Amino acid sequence: MAGWRGVSLWMEQLDETLTPRPALHQDLHADVVIIGAGYSGLWTAYYLKQQAPQLKIAIVESQIAGFGASGRNGGWLMGNLLGEDRLLGPLPAAQRHAGYQLLHAIPDEVARVCHAEDIDCNLRKGGVLYCAARYPEQERRLREQLAAAREQGLGEDDYRWLSPAALREQLNVARSYGALYSPHCATLQPARLVRGLAEVVERMGVHIFEQSAVIDWKPGQVRTEHGRIKADWVVPAVEGYASVLPALNKHQLAAQSLIVATEPLPADVWAEIGLNRGQAFSENSRQVTYGQRSGDDRLVFGARGGYRFGGHLRSDFKLSHAERELRQRLFSELFPILRNVRLTHAWGGNLGVARRFHPHMLADLRQQIALAGGYGGEGVGASNLGGRTVAALILGQDNELTRQPWVFGDRALASLPRWEPEPLRWLGYNAIIQSFVHEDRVLANPHAPRWRRKMAEGLAGCMERLMKTKEPFA
Ligand SMILES: Cc1cc2nc3c(=O)[nH]c(=O)nc-3n(C[C@H](O)[C@H](O)[C@H](O)COP(=O)(O)OP(=O)(O)OC[C@H]3O[C@@H](n4cnc5c(N)ncnc54)[C@H](O)[C@@H]3O)c2cc1C
């Protein structure tokens, strides 16, 4: 893989030539300038133009549309937000119910736009299988999650338990303790969505400047090496790249996620594994694991990630032998039939994590800065909601989008929770991840005695709770 095609399997699969759009070589005025042509920036432009076609909107992108996480992700289009239970849980029942409905409707909204705008991204709404697969503790934890969902008023239509036999009808994992199934998820070809969206907004009259990195920004203005755009509203939509925009980097921290794809697998292998209607699946370790069957019958499997001291970006995503091996070992444990299968693609990307581990959406009315981000690896669907919400905030609307607990309304950018300074972040990250890795190793060993299992799980659980509290290092 080479150049922009080499960014991911998905970018390589595109039929188009990936010729960059012209760069910014002049000074311009616009109503709204958006930094970054990923889903967040493009959805914002889309919903703004839909409702206010007269707006002059410009997008400046450092590489090409889809270069970031939007052209690289695992293709889970979720009707959820990271941390939604913590945000919606405390609300009165009716409001909580409405919040969940808004989230669960995200995949259908994306499907609606794709249909209306003729974006073919192989979107299939097959739901998601959260599998209890490698050790029995996963079943207990998933059943606890199901009980918590029921307490929040979510019913059988939202989450239901599948016995090992019922799971096998959809997905055949080696060791199965059952699964939690939710219909509110689709899978898609991510790059086709982001590239398609770019074309759509361009047709609507949005100017996209590519290979135009913003080197300086402030309220009312962004500057690239060869031009400047003055605008009423500035929308930074860089997610995992927040470290390049000072002020934003205090609130959105870069982490990395790594992913591999097998060669296309023959029909008899898929007959054994399943996943025949676009389901997403994960294995319920405390560390991230996710997968889907691609349109051309590959297993696309992402697992684990990384954090670099100071939140530095990773730019070289040529995975090491060890990084590929780890992912192949993990999916082979689930699907032993794939033990010797060839990996043809391996890549990764930077994503943004917010301090409270849930996304934020806001419009700072004084500085006229609006943004959505901090999706923490669950941004394919969330960025659609983010774009819709940011558009509503810029247009001064007061509606169900703007009245959600993840919306900071008219608060200042500086009011978003901040990350602790280094080396606290790095030490904290490593302590937490090591406790998760240790737990996974102990629990996956069927001979580990009960007391060791309990201790490992207790420690990792404690670290997870600590991570999500307000000020863990204060
Ligand atoms: C490997 C991986 C797997 C993932 N899997 C999933 C998944 O299956 N489901 C899910 O929900 N989420 C997933 N995510 C997260 C999801 O992809 C992101 O949350 C989402 O794509 C964020 O979109 P965005 O537009 O906010 O950011 P991005 O797509 O990262 O876009 C930001 C853009 O800003 C540009 N940019 C950066 N700096 C500048 C600058 N100085 N000037 C101008 N432009 C700049 C970048 O080039 C980039 O194009 C995954 C992420 C990764 C990395």
Short mmCIF file of C-alpha atoms and ligand atoms in Angstrom, two decimals:
data_model
loop_
_atom_site.label_atom_id
_atom_site.label_comp_id
_atom_site.label_asym_id
_atom_site.label_seq_id
_atom_site.Cartn_x
_atom_site.Cartn_y
_atom_site.Cartn_z
CA MET A 1 0.00 0.00 0.00
CA ALA A 2 1.38 3.46 -0.81
CA GLY A 3 0.42 7.14 -0.34
CA TRP A 4 -3.14 7.93 0.70
CA ARG A 5 -4.31 4.53 -0.52
CA GLY A 6 -1.91 3.03 1.99
CA VAL A 7 -3.76 4.63 4.89
CA SER A 8 -6.10 1.63 5.27
CA LEU A 9 -7.73 -1.29 3.50
CA TRP A 10 -10.76 0.95 3.05
CA MET A 11 -8.87 3.74 1.26
CA GLU A 12 -7.15 1.15 -0.91
CA GLN A 13 -10.53 -0.26 -1.95
CA LEU A 14 -11.81 3.07 -3.33
CA ASP A 15 -12.40 3.26 -7.07
CA GLU A 16 -11.54 6.95 -7.33
CA THR A 17 -8.04 8.30 -7.99
CA LEU A 18 -7.74 10.25 -4.72
CA THR A 19 -6.52 13.34 -6.54
CA PRO A 20 -6.37 16.08 -3.89
CA ARG A 21 -8.63 19.08 -4.20
CA PRO A 22 -6.88 22.46 -4.65
CA ALA A 23 -5.12 23.89 -1.60
CA LEU A 24 -5.92 27.25 -0.04
CA HIS A 25 -3.83 29.89 -1.81
CA GLN A 26 -5.72 33.07 -0.97
CA ASP A 27 -7.41 35.02 1.79
CA LEU A 28 -11.14 34.41 2.08
CA HIS A 29 -14.21 35.31 4.10
CA ALA A 30 -16.76 32.69 5.06
CA ASP A 31 -19.63 32.35 7.49
CA VAL A 32 -18.23 29.11 8.88
CA VAL A 33 -14.76 27.65 8.53
CA ILE A 34 -14.26 24.02 9.49
CA ILE A 35 -10.85 22.52 10.25
CA GLY A 36 -10.65 18.86 9.17
CA ALA A 37 -12.51 16.87 6.51
CA GLY A 38 -13.46 13.80 8.51
CA TYR A 39 -16.99 12.80 9.50
CA SER A 40 -17.32 15.56 12.15
CA GLY A 41 -16.42 18.40 9.83
CA LEU A 42 -18.36 17.02 6.86
CA TRP A 43 -21.53 16.19 8.82
CA THR A 44 -21.45 19.69 10.32
CA ALA A 45 -21.19 21.21 6.84
CA TYR A 46 -23.92 18.90 5.54
CA TYR A 47 -26.53 19.76 8.18
CA LEU A 48 -25.66 23.46 8.05
CA LYS A 49 -26.11 23.61 4.29
CA GLN A 50 -29.32 21.58 4.45
CA GLN A 51 -30.92 24.10 6.76
CA ALA A 52 -29.20 27.31 5.66
CA PRO A 53 -28.10 26.93 2.02
CA GLN A 54 -27.08 30.58 1.88
CA LEU A 55 -24.19 30.05 4.34
CA LYS A 56 -20.67 30.32 2.95
CA ILE A 57 -18.79 27.33 4.36
CA ALA A 58 -15.14 26.39 3.85
CA ILE A 59 -13.33 23.26 5.03
CA VAL A 60 -9.55 23.18 5.33
CA GLU A 61 -7.96 19.74 5.51
CA SER A 62 -4.26 19.07 6.06
CA GLN A 63 -4.19 15.99 3.80
CA ILE A 64 -7.27 14.75 1.92
CA ALA A 65 -10.82 14.05 3.09
CA GLY A 66 -10.81 10.79 5.01
CA PHE A 67 -7.12 10.83 5.87
CA GLY A 68 -7.88 10.70 9.61
CA ALA A 69 -9.78 8.14 11.65
CA SER A 70 -12.80 8.47 9.35
CA GLY A 71 -10.94 6.68 6.56
CA ARG A 72 -9.40 4.08 8.83
CA ASN A 73 -11.90 2.87 11.42
CA GLY A 74 -13.45 -0.53 12.04
CA GLY A 75 -16.74 0.44 10.40
CA TRP A 76 -19.02 0.01 13.42
CA LEU A 77 -21.79 2.56 13.07
CA MET A 78 -23.16 2.58 16.60
CA GLY A 79 -26.40 3.99 17.93
CA ASN A 80 -24.60 4.80 21.15
CA LEU A 81 -22.24 7.29 22.74
CA LEU A 82 -19.34 6.39 24.96
CA GLY A 83 -20.41 6.99 28.56
CA GLU A 84 -24.10 7.37 27.65
CA ASP A 85 -25.25 5.51 30.79
CA ARG A 86 -23.40 7.93 33.06
CA LEU A 87 -24.86 10.91 31.19
CA LEU A 88 -28.44 9.75 30.71
CA GLY A 89 -28.76 7.64 33.86
CA PRO A 90 -29.40 10.53 36.30
CA LEU A 91 -32.09 12.16 34.11
CA PRO A 92 -35.85 11.84 34.71
CA ALA A 93 -37.23 8.74 32.97
CA ALA A 94 -38.93 10.52 30.06
CA GLN A 95 -35.88 12.60 29.26
CA ARG A 96 -33.60 9.58 29.57
CA HIS A 97 -35.84 7.59 27.25
CA ALA A 98 -35.80 10.40 24.67
CA GLY A 99 -32.00 10.60 24.90
CA TYR A 100 -31.62 6.88 24.24
CA GLN A 101 -34.05 7.08 21.34
CA LEU A 102 -32.03 9.86 19.79
CA LEU A 103 -28.87 7.75 20.04
CA HIS A 104 -30.47 4.52 18.84
CA ALA A 105 -31.76 6.32 15.75
CA ILE A 106 -28.25 7.35 14.59
CA PRO A 107 -27.63 4.36 12.25
CA ASP A 108 -30.99 4.95 10.57
CA GLU A 109 -30.25 8.64 10.12
CA VAL A 110 -26.90 7.85 8.47
CA ALA A 111 -28.63 5.23 6.29
CA ARG A 112 -31.30 7.77 5.36
CA VAL A 113 -28.72 10.34 4.20
CA CYS A 114 -26.69 7.71 2.34
CA HIS A 115 -29.81 6.66 0.51
CA ALA A 116 -30.93 10.23 -0.21
CA GLU A 117 -27.48 11.33 -1.38
CA ASP A 118 -26.54 8.14 -3.20
CA ILE A 119 -23.54 7.26 -1.01
CA ASP A 120 -22.81 3.56 -1.43
CA CYS A 121 -20.85 2.54 1.67
CA ASN A 122 -22.16 -1.00 2.10
CA LEU A 123 -24.13 0.03 5.17
CA ARG A 124 -25.85 -3.01 6.68
CA LYS A 125 -27.78 -2.84 9.92
CA GLY A 126 -27.15 -6.27 11.40
CA GLY A 127 -26.84 -5.21 15.03
CA VAL A 128 -23.95 -5.95 17.36
CA LEU A 129 -22.95 -9.06 19.30
CA TYR A 130 -21.05 -8.40 22.53
CA CYS A 131 -19.73 -11.89 23.12
CA ALA A 132 -18.76 -13.58 26.35
CA ALA A 133 -16.13 -15.65 24.67
CA ARG A 134 -12.78 -16.26 26.28
CA TYR A 135 -13.56 -16.66 29.98
CA PRO A 136 -16.66 -17.04 32.16
CA GLU A 137 -16.22 -13.69 33.93
CA GLN A 138 -17.20 -12.06 30.64
CA GLU A 139 -20.64 -13.61 30.93
CA ARG A 140 -21.14 -12.25 34.44
CA ARG A 141 -20.04 -8.77 33.41
CA LEU A 142 -22.29 -8.74 30.35
CA ARG A 143 -25.26 -9.92 32.41
CA GLU A 144 -24.52 -7.08 34.86
CA GLN A 145 -24.51 -4.66 31.93
CA LEU A 146 -27.84 -6.05 30.79
CA ALA A 147 -29.30 -5.61 34.28
CA ALA A 148 -28.01 -2.01 34.35
CA ALA A 149 -29.59 -1.39 30.93
CA ARG A 150 -32.91 -2.70 32.21
CA GLU A 151 -32.67 -0.35 35.20
CA GLN A 152 -32.29 2.51 32.74
CA GLY A 153 -35.51 1.45 31.07
CA LEU A 154 -33.99 -0.28 28.06
CA GLY A 155 -35.99 -3.33 27.02
CA GLU A 156 -35.70 -6.49 24.93
CA ASP A 157 -35.84 -4.43 21.75
CA ASP A 158 -32.66 -2.67 22.80
CA TYR A 159 -30.59 -5.41 24.43
CA ARG A 160 -31.27 -9.09 24.74
CA TRP A 161 -29.34 -12.06 26.02
CA LEU A 162 -28.37 -14.78 23.57
CA SER A 163 -27.60 -18.27 24.87
CA PRO A 164 -24.50 -19.96 23.41
CA ALA A 165 -26.79 -21.83 21.00
CA ALA A 166 -28.58 -18.63 19.95
CA LEU A 167 -25.26 -16.87 19.46
CA ARG A 168 -24.03 -19.74 17.30
CA GLU A 169 -26.82 -19.04 14.83
CA GLN A 170 -25.14 -15.69 14.16
CA LEU A 171 -21.51 -16.15 15.14
CA ASN A 172 -19.51 -19.23 16.01
CA VAL A 173 -16.78 -18.43 18.55
CA ALA A 174 -14.64 -21.20 19.99
CA ARG A 175 -15.58 -20.83 23.63
CA SER A 176 -18.98 -19.32 24.07
CA TYR A 177 -20.78 -18.28 27.23
CA GLY A 178 -23.47 -16.38 25.34
CA ALA A 179 -23.74 -12.79 24.15
CA LEU A 180 -25.54 -9.52 24.57
CA TYR A 181 -27.23 -8.51 21.32
CA SER A 182 -28.31 -5.01 20.38
CA PRO A 183 -29.95 -4.12 17.04
CA HIS A 184 -28.77 -0.50 17.23
CA CYS A 185 -25.62 -0.89 15.17
CA ALA A 186 -24.67 -1.20 11.52
CA THR A 187 -21.42 -1.92 9.74
CA LEU A 188 -20.10 -0.04 6.74
CA GLN A 189 -17.11 0.71 4.52
CA PRO A 190 -15.83 3.81 6.36
CA ALA A 191 -13.79 5.43 3.59
CA ARG A 192 -16.69 5.29 1.14
CA LEU A 193 -18.81 7.15 3.66
CA VAL A 194 -16.31 9.93 4.29
CA ARG A 195 -15.32 10.34 0.65
CA GLY A 196 -18.96 10.24 -0.41
CA LEU A 197 -19.87 12.89 2.15
CA ALA A 198 -17.08 15.15 0.89
CA GLU A 199 -18.50 14.95 -2.63
CA VAL A 200 -22.02 15.62 -1.39
CA VAL A 201 -21.14 18.76 0.59
CA GLU A 202 -19.04 20.03 -2.29
CA ARG A 203 -22.08 19.65 -4.57
CA MET A 204 -24.03 21.65 -1.99
CA GLY A 205 -21.57 24.52 -2.41
CA VAL A 206 -19.08 23.91 0.41
CA HIS A 207 -15.46 24.74 -0.51
CA ILE A 208 -13.01 22.05 0.53
CA PHE A 209 -9.33 22.92 0.49
CA GLU A 210 -7.03 19.91 0.78
CA GLN A 211 -3.33 19.71 1.60
CA SER A 212 -3.91 22.87 3.61
CA ALA A 213 -2.83 22.33 7.19
CA VAL A 214 -4.03 24.95 9.65
CA ILE A 215 -0.93 26.30 11.38
CA ASP A 216 -2.62 28.93 13.48
CA TRP A 217 -6.19 29.47 14.64
CA LYS A 218 -8.07 31.85 16.85
CA PRO A 219 -11.66 33.06 17.15
CA GLY A 220 -12.75 34.37 13.76
CA GLN A 221 -9.79 33.12 11.78
CA VAL A 222 -7.68 30.17 10.63
CA ARG A 223 -4.36 30.39 8.82
CA THR A 224 -2.58 27.92 6.59
CA GLU A 225 0.84 28.36 5.04
CA HIS A 226 -0.55 30.03 1.92
CA GLY A 227 -3.82 31.59 2.96
CA ARG A 228 -6.19 32.74 5.62
CA ILE A 229 -9.91 32.39 6.14
CA LYS A 230 -11.83 34.84 8.29
CA ALA A 231 -15.19 33.56 9.44
CA ASP A 232 -17.97 34.23 11.93
CA TRP A 233 -17.72 30.68 13.27
CA VAL A 234 -14.68 28.43 13.56
CA VAL A 235 -15.31 24.69 13.91
CA PRO A 236 -12.23 22.65 14.82
CA ALA A 237 -13.08 19.08 13.76
CA VAL A 238 -9.73 17.36 14.15
CA GLU A 239 -10.58 14.84 16.91
CA GLY A 240 -7.38 12.77 17.45
CA TYR A 241 -5.23 15.55 15.99
CA ALA A 242 -6.14 18.10 18.66
CA SER A 243 -2.48 18.38 19.67
CA VAL A 244 -1.92 20.45 16.50
CA LEU A 245 -4.43 23.08 17.66
CA PRO A 246 -3.32 24.65 20.94
CA ALA A 247 -6.07 25.07 23.54
CA LEU A 248 -7.99 22.10 22.14
CA ASN A 249 -5.27 19.66 23.14
CA LYS A 250 -6.06 20.15 26.83
CA HIS A 251 -9.46 18.58 26.30
CA GLN A 252 -8.98 15.96 23.58
CA LEU A 253 -6.09 13.59 23.98
CA ALA A 254 -4.70 11.45 21.16
CA ALA A 255 -4.69 7.68 21.56
CA GLN A 256 -4.07 5.07 18.90
CA SER A 257 -6.13 2.14 17.72
CA LEU A 258 -4.68 -0.68 15.59
CA ILE A 259 -6.48 -2.97 13.21
CA VAL A 260 -5.79 -5.84 10.78
CA ALA A 261 -7.62 -7.49 7.87
CA THR A 262 -7.32 -11.00 6.54
CA GLU A 263 -7.32 -12.02 2.92
CA PRO A 264 -10.86 -12.58 1.53
CA LEU A 265 -12.08 -15.83 3.09
CA PRO A 266 -13.89 -18.56 1.17
CA ALA A 267 -17.58 -19.30 1.59
CA ASP A 268 -17.00 -22.49 3.60
CA VAL A 269 -15.00 -20.55 6.21
CA TRP A 270 -17.79 -18.00 6.54
CA ALA A 271 -20.34 -20.79 6.72
CA GLU A 272 -18.44 -21.93 9.81
CA ILE A 273 -18.03 -18.44 11.36
CA GLY A 274 -21.32 -16.76 10.47
CA LEU A 275 -21.78 -12.96 10.40
CA ASN A 276 -23.90 -13.15 7.28
CA ARG A 277 -25.98 -10.02 7.65
CA GLY A 278 -23.58 -7.25 8.55
CA GLN A 279 -23.35 -7.82 12.30
CA ALA A 280 -20.55 -6.20 14.27
CA PHE A 281 -19.00 -8.24 17.07
CA SER A 282 -16.71 -7.80 20.02
CA GLU A 283 -15.28 -9.94 22.76
CA ASN A 284 -15.97 -8.57 26.17
CA SER A 285 -12.48 -8.06 27.50
CA ARG A 286 -11.91 -4.78 29.33
CA GLN A 287 -9.57 -3.89 26.46
CA VAL A 288 -11.01 -2.91 23.12
CA THR A 289 -11.72 -5.69 20.61
CA TYR A 290 -14.00 -5.24 17.60
CA GLY A 291 -14.63 -6.81 14.24
CA GLN A 292 -16.80 -7.12 11.18
CA ARG A 293 -16.98 -9.12 7.95
CA SER A 294 -16.12 -6.74 5.11
CA GLY A 295 -18.05 -6.46 1.87
CA ASP A 296 -15.37 -8.55 0.15
CA ASP A 297 -15.44 -11.26 2.83
CA ARG A 298 -12.41 -10.42 4.93
CA LEU A 299 -12.35 -10.49 8.67
CA VAL A 300 -11.51 -6.93 9.78
CA PHE A 301 -10.41 -7.06 13.38
CA GLY A 302 -9.26 -4.28 15.65
CA ALA A 303 -7.88 -4.69 19.11
CA ARG A 304 -6.03 -2.73 21.74
CA GLY A 305 -4.32 0.56 21.17
CA GLY A 306 -1.71 2.82 22.63
CA TYR A 307 -0.91 6.15 24.14
CA ARG A 308 2.26 8.14 23.57
CA PHE A 309 3.87 10.31 26.21
CA GLY A 310 2.57 13.86 25.94
CA GLY A 311 -0.31 12.70 23.73
CA HIS A 312 2.03 12.70 20.72
CA LEU A 313 0.51 11.58 17.46
CA ARG A 314 1.59 8.41 15.79
CA SER A 315 2.15 8.94 12.08
CA ASP A 316 3.76 5.64 11.03
CA PHE A 317 1.10 2.95 11.13
CA LYS A 318 3.18 0.22 9.58
CA LEU A 319 2.49 -2.33 12.30
CA SER A 320 5.41 -4.25 13.77
CA HIS A 321 5.52 -8.03 13.63
CA ALA A 322 4.52 -8.16 17.31
CA GLU A 323 1.57 -5.82 16.77
CA ARG A 324 0.23 -7.96 13.91
CA GLU A 325 0.86 -11.20 15.81
CA LEU A 326 -1.05 -10.02 18.88
CA ARG A 327 -4.15 -9.27 16.82
CA GLN A 328 -3.89 -12.50 14.87
CA ARG A 329 -3.54 -14.46 18.13
CA LEU A 330 -6.61 -12.76 19.58
CA PHE A 331 -8.90 -13.49 16.63
CA SER A 332 -7.51 -17.02 16.30
CA GLU A 333 -8.56 -17.69 19.89
CA LEU A 334 -12.08 -16.76 18.88
CA PHE A 335 -11.95 -18.47 15.47
CA PRO A 336 -9.34 -21.27 15.47
CA ILE A 337 -10.12 -21.94 11.80
CA LEU A 338 -8.35 -18.64 11.04
CA ARG A 339 -5.10 -19.54 12.83
CA ASN A 340 -3.04 -19.75 9.62
CA VAL A 341 -4.92 -17.23 7.55
CA ARG A 342 -2.92 -14.53 5.77
CA LEU A 343 -3.14 -10.94 6.97
CA THR A 344 -3.06 -8.68 3.94
CA HIS A 345 -3.57 -5.32 5.67
CA ALA A 346 -2.62 -3.79 8.99
CA TRP A 347 -3.04 -0.14 9.92
CA GLY A 348 -4.14 2.20 12.66
CA GLY A 349 -5.06 5.75 13.44
CA ASN A 350 -5.25 8.50 16.02
CA LEU A 351 -8.49 9.07 17.87
CA GLY A 352 -9.55 11.61 20.49
CA VAL A 353 -10.32 10.87 24.12
CA ALA A 354 -12.08 13.33 26.41
CA ARG A 355 -11.18 13.57 30.10
CA ARG A 356 -14.51 12.20 31.33
CA PHE A 357 -14.53 9.48 28.69
CA HIS A 358 -17.63 10.75 26.97
CA PRO A 359 -18.01 13.09 23.98
CA HIS A 360 -18.67 16.80 24.21
CA MET A 361 -20.54 19.11 21.87
CA LEU A 362 -20.58 22.86 22.37
CA ALA A 363 -20.85 26.31 20.90
CA ASP A 364 -18.79 28.92 22.68
CA LEU A 365 -20.97 31.96 21.92
CA ARG A 366 -18.42 34.55 22.99
CA GLN A 367 -15.58 33.19 20.87
CA GLN A 368 -17.87 31.77 18.15
CA ILE A 369 -16.13 28.39 18.27
CA ALA A 370 -18.27 25.27 17.93
CA LEU A 371 -17.17 21.68 18.10
CA ALA A 372 -17.99 18.05 18.71
CA GLY A 373 -15.41 15.48 19.74
CA GLY A 374 -13.86 13.25 22.34
CA TYR A 375 -15.69 10.23 20.94
CA GLY A 376 -13.02 7.90 22.29
CA GLY A 377 -13.02 5.31 19.52
CA GLU A 378 -16.78 5.29 19.08
CA GLY A 379 -17.11 8.18 16.69
CA VAL A 380 -18.60 6.82 13.46
CA GLY A 381 -22.15 7.29 14.69
CA ALA A 382 -21.35 9.91 17.33
CA SER A 383 -19.86 12.25 14.73
CA ASN A 384 -23.16 12.23 12.84
CA LEU A 385 -24.92 13.31 16.00
CA GLY A 386 -22.05 15.74 16.60
CA GLY A 387 -22.43 17.33 13.17
CA ARG A 388 -26.17 17.66 13.57
CA THR A 389 -25.78 19.15 17.03
CA VAL A 390 -23.03 21.62 16.11
CA ALA A 391 -25.11 22.77 13.14
CA ALA A 392 -28.12 23.29 15.42
CA LEU A 393 -26.02 25.23 17.95
CA ILE A 394 -24.53 27.49 15.26
CA LEU A 395 -28.01 28.15 13.88
CA GLY A 396 -29.16 29.14 17.36
CA GLN A 397 -31.71 26.35 17.64
CA ASP A 398 -33.06 25.06 20.91
CA ASN A 399 -34.27 21.52 20.32
CA GLU A 400 -33.83 17.90 21.37
CA LEU A 401 -30.33 17.85 19.90
CA THR A 402 -29.10 20.80 21.90
CA ARG A 403 -30.76 19.80 25.17
CA GLN A 404 -28.76 16.63 25.81
CA PRO A 405 -26.33 16.12 28.69
CA TRP A 406 -23.32 15.82 26.36
CA VAL A 407 -24.02 19.31 25.02
CA PHE A 408 -22.18 22.07 26.81
CA GLY A 409 -24.50 24.60 25.19
CA ASP A 410 -23.16 28.09 25.14
CA ARG A 411 -20.33 27.40 27.57
CA ALA A 412 -16.74 28.44 26.87
CA LEU A 413 -14.31 25.99 25.31
CA ALA A 414 -12.17 26.37 28.42
CA SER A 415 -14.98 24.94 30.54
CA LEU A 416 -14.48 21.45 29.08
CA PRO A 417 -12.76 19.09 31.53
CA ARG A 418 -8.99 19.13 31.16
CA TRP A 419 -6.47 16.33 31.11
CA GLU A 420 -3.86 16.21 33.85
CA PRO A 421 -0.34 17.29 32.89
CA GLU A 422 2.40 14.77 32.12
CA PRO A 423 3.86 12.58 33.48
CA LEU A 424 0.60 11.89 35.36
CA ARG A 425 -1.32 10.99 32.22
CA TRP A 426 1.33 8.60 30.97
CA LEU A 427 1.77 6.94 34.35
CA GLY A 428 -1.98 6.70 34.82
CA TYR A 429 -2.51 5.24 31.36
CA ASN A 430 0.17 2.61 31.83
CA ALA A 431 -0.99 1.61 35.31
CA ILE A 432 -4.54 1.16 34.04
CA ILE A 433 -3.59 -0.73 30.87
CA GLN A 434 -1.20 -3.00 32.75
CA SER A 435 -3.98 -3.91 35.18
CA PHE A 436 -6.24 -4.75 32.19
CA VAL A 437 -3.53 -6.82 30.46
CA HIS A 438 -2.84 -8.68 33.71
CA GLU A 439 -6.52 -9.34 34.28
CA ASP A 440 -6.99 -10.64 30.73
CA ARG A 441 -3.99 -12.96 31.04
CA VAL A 442 -5.14 -14.39 34.38
CA LEU A 443 -8.78 -14.83 33.39
CA ALA A 444 -7.93 -16.42 30.03
CA ASN A 445 -5.95 -19.11 31.88
CA PRO A 446 -8.50 -21.80 32.85
CA HIS A 447 -6.08 -23.12 35.51
CA ALA A 448 -5.75 -19.81 37.37
CA PRO A 449 -7.06 -20.30 40.95
CA ARG A 450 -10.17 -18.46 42.07
CA TRP A 451 -8.34 -16.06 44.40
CA ARG A 452 -6.00 -14.92 41.59
CA ARG A 453 -8.93 -14.39 39.26
CA LYS A 454 -10.75 -12.35 41.88
CA MET A 455 -7.71 -10.24 42.67
CA ALA A 456 -6.92 -9.54 39.01
CA GLU A 457 -10.52 -8.62 38.26
CA GLY A 458 -10.85 -6.52 41.41
CA LEU A 459 -7.73 -4.50 40.60
CA ALA A 460 -8.69 -3.91 36.95
CA GLY A 461 -12.25 -2.97 37.95
CA CYS A 462 -10.91 -0.52 40.49
CA MET A 463 -8.59 1.05 37.90
CA GLU A 464 -11.44 1.35 35.42
CA ARG A 465 -13.62 3.16 37.96
CA LEU A 466 -10.72 5.43 38.90
CA MET A 467 -10.17 6.29 35.23
CA LYS A 468 -13.75 7.48 34.84
CA THR A 469 -13.92 9.57 37.98
CA LYS A 470 -13.58 13.31 37.80
CA GLU A 471 -10.17 14.03 39.16
CA PRO A 472 -8.34 10.71 39.70
CA PHE A 473 -4.92 12.21 40.23
CA ALA A 474 -5.94 15.22 42.27
C1 LIG B 1 -8.26 2.31 13.86
C2 LIG B 1 -9.53 2.97 14.31
C3 LIG B 1 -10.68 2.21 14.40
C4 LIG B 1 -11.89 2.82 14.80
N1 LIG B 1 -13.03 2.08 14.76
C5 LIG B 1 -14.22 2.66 15.05
C6 LIG B 1 -15.42 1.95 14.87
O1 LIG B 1 -15.44 0.82 14.41
N2 LIG B 1 -16.60 2.59 15.25
C7 LIG B 1 -16.60 3.86 15.73
O2 LIG B 1 -17.67 4.36 16.09
N3 LIG B 1 -15.46 4.58 15.83
C8 LIG B 1 -14.28 4.02 15.47
N4 LIG B 1 -13.13 4.76 15.51
C9 LIG B 1 -13.24 6.20 15.83
C10 LIG B 1 -13.79 6.99 14.64
O3 LIG B 1 -13.16 6.59 13.45
C11 LIG B 1 -13.55 8.48 14.89
O4 LIG B 1 -14.12 8.84 16.12
C12 LIG B 1 -14.16 9.37 13.82
O5 LIG B 1 -13.76 8.96 12.54
C13 LIG B 1 -13.76 10.81 14.09
O6 LIG B 1 -14.07 11.60 12.98
P1 LIG B 1 -13.53 13.09 12.97
O7 LIG B 1 -14.00 13.69 11.71
O8 LIG B 1 -13.91 13.75 14.23
O9 LIG B 1 -11.94 12.94 12.98
P2 LIG B 1 -10.96 12.47 11.80
O10 LIG B 1 -11.61 11.53 10.87
O11 LIG B 1 -9.69 12.04 12.44
O12 LIG B 1 -10.74 13.79 10.97
C14 LIG B 1 -9.90 14.83 11.39
C15 LIG B 1 -9.28 15.44 10.16
O13 LIG B 1 -8.55 16.60 10.56
C16 LIG B 1 -7.43 16.70 9.71
N5 LIG B 1 -6.45 17.58 10.34
C17 LIG B 1 -5.60 17.30 11.35
N6 LIG B 1 -4.85 18.37 11.64
C18 LIG B 1 -5.22 19.35 10.79
C19 LIG B 1 -4.79 20.69 10.60
N7 LIG B 1 -3.80 21.25 11.31
N8 LIG B 1 -5.39 21.42 9.62
C20 LIG B 1 -6.38 20.89 8.87
N9 LIG B 1 -6.81 19.62 9.02
C21 LIG B 1 -6.25 18.86 9.97
C22 LIG B 1 -6.97 15.26 9.56
O14 LIG B 1 -6.13 15.07 8.43
C23 LIG B 1 -8.29 14.52 9.47
O15 LIG B 1 -8.69 14.30 8.13
C24 LIG B 1 -11.91 4.19 15.15
C25 LIG B 1 -10.75 4.95 15.07
C26 LIG B 1 -9.57 4.35 14.64
C27 LIG B 1 -8.33 5.19 14.53
#
